[in-house]
Amino acid sequence: MNPISVLKPNTLLTTLNTYIVEDLSNADMVTTAAIAASTLSDLAVPVLQMLASAGAEADDVAVEFFPDKDEPGTPGTMFFWPGTRTMQHSAWDDAHGAEYSLRMAVFLPERDDDGAVYPAGFTLTLKLEASACELIEKMPAGVFELIESDFKGAALPSGFEFLDDSEHVPVLPNMRRQFIKAISRAHAASNKRRGNRFEAVMMHYIWDRIEPEQHFDAVLAALAKLFVALHQQARR
């Protein structure tokens, strides 16, 4: 059984769905951060199992939840990062500065002025800095083909894409080609910026109850496998 499927996303969001805010700027950040931490901690258990089943050893992966008081809509993020490949003075610095990291967050349900309620949901992100992008470029094509094969025969997840300010870059189909495109665009954007700081590549997905649960399972499994593939490629 896929360990990620043991905990359904709609079940995980049950507590958060009862906390509907009228105005995100007035949300109780202490309460919402506690709910987010609990929800994401429950999700972290099967994710760690998935990472382990894909080949990551327990000591290889650091995981921690960080509250974010500056983002009322997403009160905190759970980070997974290569714990053996960072050398900062704090977990926060390690997580945010890691060459690659898997990030999970929840967003709050909100009621608008007309009474419509926008449901709670998850955001899933795999973030890659320049060195991790080099690992992707060296990775065998078969790695991407194997991960992409899990999506065959079904509708592709809506909104599973690389974050880009000016162009829609879906992850699927042709994951490897789309990865190379996103990396090339990141280098081009970085060259235009003052200081030439690399514009990180971010594979991103937003899920709420409108989307099928199997899409959440499939995307999270793909991100976990890519995280482990990066870790294994870094060791070569």
Rosetta silent file (secondary structure, phi, psi, omega in degrees, C-alpha in Angstrom):
SEQUENCE: MNPISVLKPNTLLTTLNTYIVEDLSNADMVTTAAIAASTLSDLAVPVLQMLASAGAEADDVAVEFFPDKDEPGTPGTMFFWPGTRTMQHSAWDDAHGAEYSLRMAVFLPERDDDGAVYPAGFTLTLKLEASACELIEKMPAGVFELIESDFKGAALPSGFEFLDDSEHVPVLPNMRRQFIKAISRAHAASNKRRGNRFEAVMMHYIWDRIEPEQHFDAVLAALAKLFVALHQQARR
SCORE:     score description
SCORE:     0.000 S_00000001
   1 L     0.000  136.614  175.166    0.000    0.000    0.000 S_00000001
   2 L   -65.055  119.343 -176.276    1.213    3.491   -0.798 S_00000001
   3 H   -62.963  -24.778  179.361    1.889    5.011    2.664 S_00000001
   4 H   -68.775  -28.953 -178.178    0.766    8.422    1.478 S_00000001
   5 H   -76.015  -11.071 -179.533   -2.706    7.022    0.766 S_00000001
   6 H   -64.070  -37.562  178.856   -3.133    5.936    4.385 S_00000001
   7 L  -109.322  111.644 -178.520   -3.974    9.517    5.402 S_00000001
   8 L   -78.070  140.220 -177.742   -6.461   11.161    3.081 S_00000001
   9 H   -60.268  -37.564  178.987   -6.045   14.916    2.567 S_00000001
  10 H   -64.289  -36.189  176.905   -9.713   15.652    3.259 S_00000001
  11 H   -66.417  -42.481  179.840   -9.426   13.828    6.575 S_00000001
  12 H   -62.005  -30.293 -176.131   -6.288   15.740    7.476 S_00000001
  13 L   -89.492    3.523 -174.954   -8.040   19.041    6.828 S_00000001
  14 H   -55.091  -49.760 -178.967  -11.063   18.274    9.028 S_00000001
  15 H   -64.563  -43.263 -177.860   -9.939   20.459   11.950 S_00000001
  16 H   -65.937  -32.693 -179.087   -8.789   23.287    9.734 S_00000001
  17 H   -65.775  -18.669  177.991  -12.087   23.319    7.822 S_00000001
  18 L   -85.687   -7.630 -177.579  -13.889   24.326   11.020 S_00000001
  19 L  -106.068   74.892 -178.285  -11.719   27.427   11.381 S_00000001
  20 L   -88.605  127.841 -178.438  -13.224   29.720    8.732 S_00000001
  21 E  -104.932  144.726  176.829  -11.908   33.272    8.814 S_00000001
  22 L   -85.694  -29.538 -177.736  -13.731   36.363    7.624 S_00000001
  23 L  -147.008  113.506 -175.807  -10.560   38.383    7.229 S_00000001
  24 H   -58.826  -30.460 -178.671   -7.142   36.751    6.998 S_00000001
  25 H   -66.903  -18.421  179.798   -5.473   39.835    8.442 S_00000001
  26 H  -106.070   11.986 -179.092   -7.380   39.234   11.706 S_00000001
  27 L   -66.903  144.298  176.164   -6.703   35.497   11.950 S_00000001
  28 L   -75.416  100.488 -172.497   -5.408   34.186   15.280 S_00000001
  29 H   -68.740  -29.072  177.866   -1.910   33.240   14.135 S_00000001
  30 H   -66.923  -46.158 -179.767   -1.064   31.282   17.263 S_00000001
  31 H   -66.344  -47.169 -177.253   -4.126   29.076   16.879 S_00000001
  32 H   -66.616  -35.931  177.073   -3.822   28.638   13.132 S_00000001
  33 H   -64.907  -37.748  178.694   -0.087   27.850   13.367 S_00000001
  34 H   -66.285  -41.379  177.821   -0.858   25.172   15.966 S_00000001
  35 H   -64.900  -44.159  179.793   -3.531   23.637   13.724 S_00000001
  36 H   -61.907  -43.395 -179.583   -1.205   23.764   10.716 S_00000001
  37 H   -61.573  -42.491  179.601    1.627   22.176   12.700 S_00000001
  38 H   -65.450  -45.483 -179.166   -0.627   19.331   13.856 S_00000001
  39 H   -61.996  -46.768 -176.657   -2.049   18.720   10.376 S_00000001
  40 H   -73.575  -28.297  174.892    1.342   18.750    8.686 S_00000001
  41 H   -66.008  -39.233  176.070    2.923   16.588   11.384 S_00000001
  42 H   -63.380  -39.899  179.723    0.276   13.950   10.665 S_00000001
  43 H   -72.017  -30.727 -177.728    1.079   14.186    6.967 S_00000001
  44 H   -62.836  -30.122 -177.732    4.844   14.080    7.602 S_00000001
  45 H   -60.410  -56.164  178.360    4.633   10.512    8.957 S_00000001
  46 H   -67.598  -27.658  177.720    3.609    8.843    5.673 S_00000001
  47 H   -65.743  -43.348  176.809    5.849   11.217    3.707 S_00000001
  48 H   -62.546  -35.868  176.182    8.872   10.057    5.712 S_00000001
  49 H   -65.130  -40.130  177.720    7.770    6.470    5.047 S_00000001
  50 H   -64.835  -43.023  177.814    7.608    7.253    1.347 S_00000001
  51 H   -61.198  -41.477  179.991   11.093    8.808    1.413 S_00000001
  52 H   -65.966  -42.011 -179.025   12.423    5.749    3.224 S_00000001
  53 H   -67.822  -24.295  178.434   10.793    3.325    0.785 S_00000001
  54 L   -86.279   -6.292  174.344   12.348    5.279   -2.101 S_00000001
  55 L   120.175    2.457  179.749   15.816    4.881   -0.582 S_00000001
  56 L   -86.210  133.677  176.014   16.407    7.741    1.851 S_00000001
  57 L   -83.739  154.086 -174.104   17.912    6.824    5.215 S_00000001
  58 H   -56.511  -40.388 -177.431   16.435    8.354    8.365 S_00000001
  59 H   -74.194  -11.928 -177.677   19.554   10.385    9.146 S_00000001
  60 H   -79.509  -21.349 -171.402   19.623   11.801    5.621 S_00000001
  61 E  -118.075  121.457  171.919   16.422   13.815    5.956 S_00000001
  62 E   -94.942  143.547 -179.496   15.813   16.668    8.376 S_00000001
  63 E  -142.051  134.954  179.543   12.208   17.679    8.956 S_00000001
  64 E  -161.716  146.600  175.373   10.718   20.571   10.909 S_00000001
  65 E   -94.560  134.804  177.082    7.674   22.835   10.961 S_00000001
  66 E  -123.191  117.182  176.023    8.262   26.592   10.935 S_00000001
  67 E   -67.464  153.816 -179.081    5.373   28.985   11.741 S_00000001
  68 L  -133.886   98.386 -177.896    5.084   32.082    9.568 S_00000001
  69 L   -73.223  -13.379 -178.588    3.457   35.073   11.230 S_00000001
  70 L   -89.663   -5.137 -179.748    3.896   37.154    8.066 S_00000001
  71 L  -125.431   84.158 -175.399    1.640   34.928    5.945 S_00000001
  72 L   -60.647  -28.716 -178.952   -1.800   34.768    7.586 S_00000001
  73 L   -74.888  -29.620  177.508   -3.254   32.633    4.821 S_00000001
  74 L  -127.421   89.943 -167.488   -0.561   29.932    5.180 S_00000001
  75 L   -72.916    6.332  177.009    0.396   29.981    8.873 S_00000001
  76 E   170.090  164.201 -176.465    3.427   27.722    8.583 S_00000001
  77 E  -135.522  138.252  172.390    5.406   25.272    6.457 S_00000001
  78 E   -94.394  123.645 -178.604    6.808   21.794    7.029 S_00000001
  79 E  -106.238  140.072  165.979   10.268   21.451    5.496 S_00000001
  80 E  -120.688  128.481 -179.523   12.124   18.304    4.477 S_00000001
  81 E  -148.069  161.880 -178.168   15.732   18.886    3.486 S_00000001
  82 E   -71.940   97.758 -173.110   19.030   16.946    3.219 S_00000001
  83 H   -64.396  -21.576 -178.854   20.188   17.213    6.799 S_00000001
  84 H   -89.168   -0.449 -174.589   23.675   15.893    6.052 S_00000001
  85 H  -121.180   23.560  177.724   24.406   18.525    3.399 S_00000001
  86 L  -129.649  153.150 -173.885   23.862   21.774    5.308 S_00000001
  87 L  -141.092   33.195 -178.902   26.144   23.643    7.686 S_00000001
  88 L   -85.555  178.763 -175.700   24.220   26.650    9.004 S_00000001
  89 L   -90.980   -9.315 -179.100   23.816   27.715   12.625 S_00000001
  90 L  -145.716  157.543  178.705   20.089   27.055   12.922 S_00000001
  91 H   -62.394  -38.275 -179.989   17.461   24.680   11.559 S_00000001
  92 H   -60.925  -46.206  178.884   15.599   27.620   10.012 S_00000001
  93 H   -63.456  -42.404  178.105   18.718   28.708    8.093 S_00000001
  94 H   -58.632  -49.765 -175.965   19.418   25.133    7.052 S_00000001
  95 H   -63.503  -47.160 -176.399   15.893   24.564    5.773 S_00000001
  96 H   -75.316  -22.907 -178.843   15.567   27.845    3.903 S_00000001
  97 H  -101.803    2.561 -177.163   19.095   27.700    2.492 S_00000001
  98 L   -61.709  147.340 -179.379   19.127   24.017    1.502 S_00000001
  99 L   -67.343  -25.311  170.281   20.118   23.246   -2.074 S_00000001
 100 E  -151.491  146.000 -178.121   16.845   21.314   -2.408 S_00000001
 101 E  -153.314  146.375  172.737   13.859   20.964   -0.114 S_00000001
 102 E  -102.259  128.396 -173.685   10.364   19.522   -0.084 S_00000001
 103 E  -127.139  136.106  177.642    7.867   21.914    1.493 S_00000001
 104 E  -127.643  135.518  177.088    4.261   21.361    2.589 S_00000001
 105 E  -140.456  161.831  172.182    1.866   24.026    3.828 S_00000001
 106 E  -115.285  152.211  172.852   -1.847   24.419    4.471 S_00000001
 107 E  -120.379  148.646 -171.222   -3.969   27.429    3.634 S_00000001
 108 L   -77.955  149.783  170.300   -6.965   28.572    5.658 S_00000001
 109 L   -73.150  142.166 -175.336  -10.617   28.462    4.582 S_00000001
 110 E  -136.136  140.362  176.440  -11.933   31.978    4.035 S_00000001
 111 E  -102.614  128.012 -179.439  -15.401   33.513    3.713 S_00000001
 112 L   -88.102 -178.056 -175.392  -15.727   36.412    1.287 S_00000001
 113 L   -64.404  -23.194 -179.896  -18.085   39.404    1.493 S_00000001
 114 L   -91.845    2.160  177.928  -20.813   37.525   -0.395 S_00000001
 115 L    92.175   -4.345  178.565  -20.727   34.601    2.030 S_00000001
 116 L   -73.415  137.263 -179.303  -18.932   32.151   -0.246 S_00000001
 117 E  -105.294  122.957  175.227  -16.415   29.950    1.576 S_00000001
 118 E   -90.405  124.204 -169.993  -13.134   29.103   -0.119 S_00000001
 119 L   -71.349  159.059  172.287  -11.983   25.728    1.244 S_00000001
 120 L   -68.947  163.110  179.339   -8.781   24.927    3.074 S_00000001
 121 E  -168.503 -172.319 -179.391   -6.108   23.044    1.195 S_00000001
 122 E  -117.939  149.502  164.198   -2.478   22.104    0.798 S_00000001
 123 E  -118.548  136.311  179.396    0.433   23.515   -1.151 S_00000001
 124 E  -122.931  130.861 -175.048    3.284   21.179   -2.077 S_00000001
 125 E  -140.068  133.485  168.104    6.603   22.524   -3.351 S_00000001
 126 E  -110.577  113.819 -175.700    9.942   21.058   -4.374 S_00000001
 127 E  -106.505  132.834 -177.811   12.453   23.921   -4.406 S_00000001
 128 E  -125.476  126.839  171.641   15.824   23.637   -6.145 S_00000001
 129 L   -85.204 -179.211 -172.313   18.770   26.000   -5.957 S_00000001
 130 H   -57.082  -44.240 -177.932   21.415   26.169   -8.698 S_00000001
 131 H   -64.548  -35.199  177.793   23.465   23.183   -7.476 S_00000001
 132 H   -69.932  -34.299  176.884   20.347   21.006   -7.313 S_00000001
 133 H   -63.752  -35.217  175.438   19.429   22.023  -10.863 S_00000001
 134 H   -64.036  -36.552  176.725   22.822   20.707  -11.959 S_00000001
 135 H   -64.235  -40.542  178.433   21.929   17.400  -10.305 S_00000001
 136 H   -61.199  -43.092 -177.664   18.654   17.318  -12.262 S_00000001
 137 H   -66.005  -27.100  179.910   20.490   17.896  -15.539 S_00000001
 138 H   -89.928   -9.921 -174.120   22.835   14.964  -14.804 S_00000001
 139 L   -71.504  137.641  178.993   20.053   12.622  -13.713 S_00000001
 140 L   -58.192  142.891 -179.454   19.286    9.676  -16.044 S_00000001
 141 H   -59.816  -29.119 -178.480   16.190   10.165  -18.180 S_00000001
 142 H   -62.472  -27.443  177.626   14.830    6.884  -16.856 S_00000001
 143 H   -61.663  -46.478 -179.210   14.325    8.423  -13.413 S_00000001
 144 H   -69.549  -38.651 -179.903   11.819   10.906  -14.814 S_00000001
 145 H   -63.551  -39.204  179.924   10.177    8.308  -17.034 S_00000001
 146 H   -66.185  -43.929  178.947    9.614    6.007  -14.059 S_00000001
 147 H   -65.408  -42.271 -178.092    8.057    8.777  -11.964 S_00000001
 148 H   -68.134  -25.772 -179.080    5.931    9.982  -14.856 S_00000001
 149 H   -63.512  -23.296  178.479    4.686    6.440  -15.519 S_00000001
 150 L   -68.683  -15.600 -179.612    2.664    6.654  -12.289 S_00000001
 151 L   -98.148   -3.956 -177.119    0.478    9.284  -13.964 S_00000001
 152 L   -67.076  145.423  173.947   -0.248    7.250  -17.101 S_00000001
 153 L    81.835    8.937  179.862   -3.812    6.265  -17.843 S_00000001
 154 L  -143.932  162.322  176.816   -5.462    9.009  -15.792 S_00000001
 155 L   -62.652  139.930 -179.203   -6.216   12.713  -16.047 S_00000001
 156 L   -75.589  146.872  179.639   -3.188   14.813  -15.143 S_00000001
 157 L   -61.310  132.081  177.875   -3.357   16.897  -11.945 S_00000001
 158 L   -75.992  133.408  175.859   -4.527   20.439  -12.611 S_00000001
 159 L    84.082    9.593  175.746   -2.117   23.162  -11.482 S_00000001
 160 L   -86.456  103.467 -169.406    0.971   20.937  -11.097 S_00000001
 161 E  -153.664  168.966  172.363    3.541   23.294  -12.571 S_00000001
 162 E   -87.606  132.459  179.129    6.804   25.164  -12.248 S_00000001
 163 L   -68.122  128.796 -177.533    6.349   28.612  -10.759 S_00000001
 164 L  -151.061  132.713 -175.358    7.106   31.213  -13.409 S_00000001
 165 L   -71.355  -23.465 -171.060    6.197   34.896  -13.464 S_00000001
 166 L  -128.227   -5.375 -177.494    5.544   35.127  -17.176 S_00000001
 167 L  -146.480  142.866  176.082    4.825   31.700  -18.642 S_00000001
 168 L   -79.819  116.732 -177.964    2.726   28.644  -17.810 S_00000001
 169 E  -123.787   87.867 -179.918    5.160   25.713  -17.449 S_00000001
 170 E   -67.793  150.522  178.446    3.296   22.495  -16.531 S_00000001
 171 L   -73.389  -36.814 -175.938    5.307   19.641  -15.035 S_00000001
 172 L  -123.327  149.923   -1.879    3.523   17.005  -17.123 S_00000001
 173 L   -80.469 -177.795  179.524    3.699   15.556  -19.674 S_00000001
 174 L    59.496   60.325 -173.940    7.416   15.192  -20.549 S_00000001
 175 H   -55.647  -45.683 -176.703    8.686   15.917  -17.036 S_00000001
 176 H   -64.039  -44.988  179.757   12.393   15.946  -17.882 S_00000001
 177 H   -62.140  -40.141  179.361   11.964   18.309  -20.823 S_00000001
 178 H   -68.110  -34.978  176.205    9.800   20.625  -18.733 S_00000001
 179 H   -62.071  -47.608 -179.583   12.395   20.553  -15.949 S_00000001
 180 H   -61.492  -39.233  177.827   15.144   21.588  -18.368 S_00000001
 181 H   -62.900  -45.986 -179.614   12.919   24.374  -19.683 S_00000001
 182 H   -62.939  -39.586  178.572   12.216   25.656  -16.165 S_00000001
 183 H   -65.077  -43.123  178.830   15.929   25.567  -15.291 S_00000001
 184 H   -61.936  -41.682  179.208   16.834   27.484  -18.468 S_00000001
 185 H   -67.426  -35.151  177.816   14.217   30.121  -17.702 S_00000001
 186 H   -65.462  -41.284  177.430   15.510   30.408  -14.123 S_00000001
 187 H   -64.305  -41.244  179.636   19.043   31.054  -15.372 S_00000001
 188 H   -64.118  -42.595  178.443   17.755   33.653  -17.843 S_00000001
 189 H   -65.750  -37.099 -179.425   15.753   35.410  -15.105 S_00000001
 190 H   -66.844  -38.261 -179.292   18.738   35.301  -12.759 S_00000001
 191 H   -65.944  -24.821  179.691   21.025   36.900  -15.341 S_00000001
 192 H   -83.344  -17.547 -176.508   18.644   39.846  -15.627 S_00000001
 193 L   -86.200  147.449  177.840   18.590   40.470  -11.880 S_00000001
 194 L   -65.594  130.307  179.749   21.081   42.678  -10.143 S_00000001
 195 L    92.326  -10.389  177.544   23.710   40.585   -8.390 S_00000001
 196 L    56.491   28.788  175.860   22.948   37.504  -10.536 S_00000001
 197 L   -67.639  133.814 -174.512   21.436   35.624   -7.584 S_00000001
 198 L   -65.026  133.134  176.274   19.952   32.391   -8.897 S_00000001
 199 L   -84.056  103.921 -173.079   16.165   32.363   -9.299 S_00000001
 200 L   -55.905  146.001  174.912   15.273   29.060   -7.637 S_00000001
 201 E   -89.111  129.052 -177.933   13.273   26.489   -9.589 S_00000001
 202 E  -129.409  116.279  173.269   10.074   25.512   -7.787 S_00000001
 203 E   -87.125  122.422 -163.723    7.831   22.604   -8.731 S_00000001
 204 E  -134.351  145.836  177.769    4.491   23.541   -7.171 S_00000001
 205 E  -146.710  136.286  175.978    1.010   22.110   -6.611 S_00000001
 206 E  -116.071  130.312 -179.022   -2.105   23.475   -4.904 S_00000001
 207 E  -130.586  137.067  166.821   -4.803   21.075   -3.756 S_00000001
 208 E  -139.795 -176.924 -170.137   -8.213   21.512   -2.126 S_00000001
 209 L   -65.275  -12.793  177.303  -11.313   19.342   -1.874 S_00000001
 210 L   -68.645  -29.245 -177.829  -12.432   20.279   -5.394 S_00000001
 211 L   -89.346  152.001  179.080   -9.565   18.193   -6.775 S_00000001
 212 L   -63.397  141.779  178.131   -9.464   14.364   -6.641 S_00000001
 213 H   -62.302  -32.542 -178.899   -7.640   12.898   -3.665 S_00000001
 214 H   -65.765  -25.069  175.477   -5.699   10.579   -5.969 S_00000001
 215 H   -69.288  -40.395  176.144   -4.112   13.638   -7.582 S_00000001
 216 H   -59.835  -47.789  179.912   -2.816   14.744   -4.191 S_00000001
 217 H   -58.067  -46.901 -174.861   -1.416   11.245   -3.581 S_00000001
 218 H   -66.407  -42.718 -178.970    0.241   11.069   -7.000 S_00000001
 219 H   -67.832  -44.769 -179.239    1.859   14.507   -6.850 S_00000001
 220 H   -64.093  -39.095  176.323    3.165   14.072   -3.323 S_00000001
 221 H   -62.737  -41.449  179.152    4.579   10.658   -4.220 S_00000001
 222 H   -64.034  -43.162  179.259    6.296   12.156   -7.280 S_00000001
 223 H   -64.546  -38.962  178.331    7.837   14.971   -5.248 S_00000001
 224 H   -64.066  -43.077 -179.979    9.070   12.502   -2.633 S_00000001
 225 H   -66.143  -37.925  177.451   10.681   10.310   -5.299 S_00000001
 226 H   -66.181  -39.276  177.591   12.347   13.322   -6.910 S_00000001
 227 H   -58.561  -47.377 -179.809   13.696   14.413   -3.520 S_00000001
 228 H   -66.880  -39.549  177.803   15.290   10.992   -3.013 S_00000001
 229 H   -60.720  -40.360  176.142   16.588   10.919   -6.602 S_00000001
 230 H   -62.098  -42.697 -178.560   18.317   14.255   -5.998 S_00000001
 231 H   -64.078  -41.732  179.772   19.842   12.908   -2.799 S_00000001
 232 H   -69.674  -38.049  178.746   21.139    9.805   -4.557 S_00000001
 233 H   -65.039  -36.127 -179.535   22.476   11.814   -7.498 S_00000001
 234 H   -64.496  -25.420 -177.666   24.350   14.106   -5.085 S_00000001
 235 L   -83.270  -11.309 -175.682   26.212   11.082   -3.699 S_00000001
 236 L   -80.425    0.000    0.000   27.587    9.991   -7.063 S_00000001
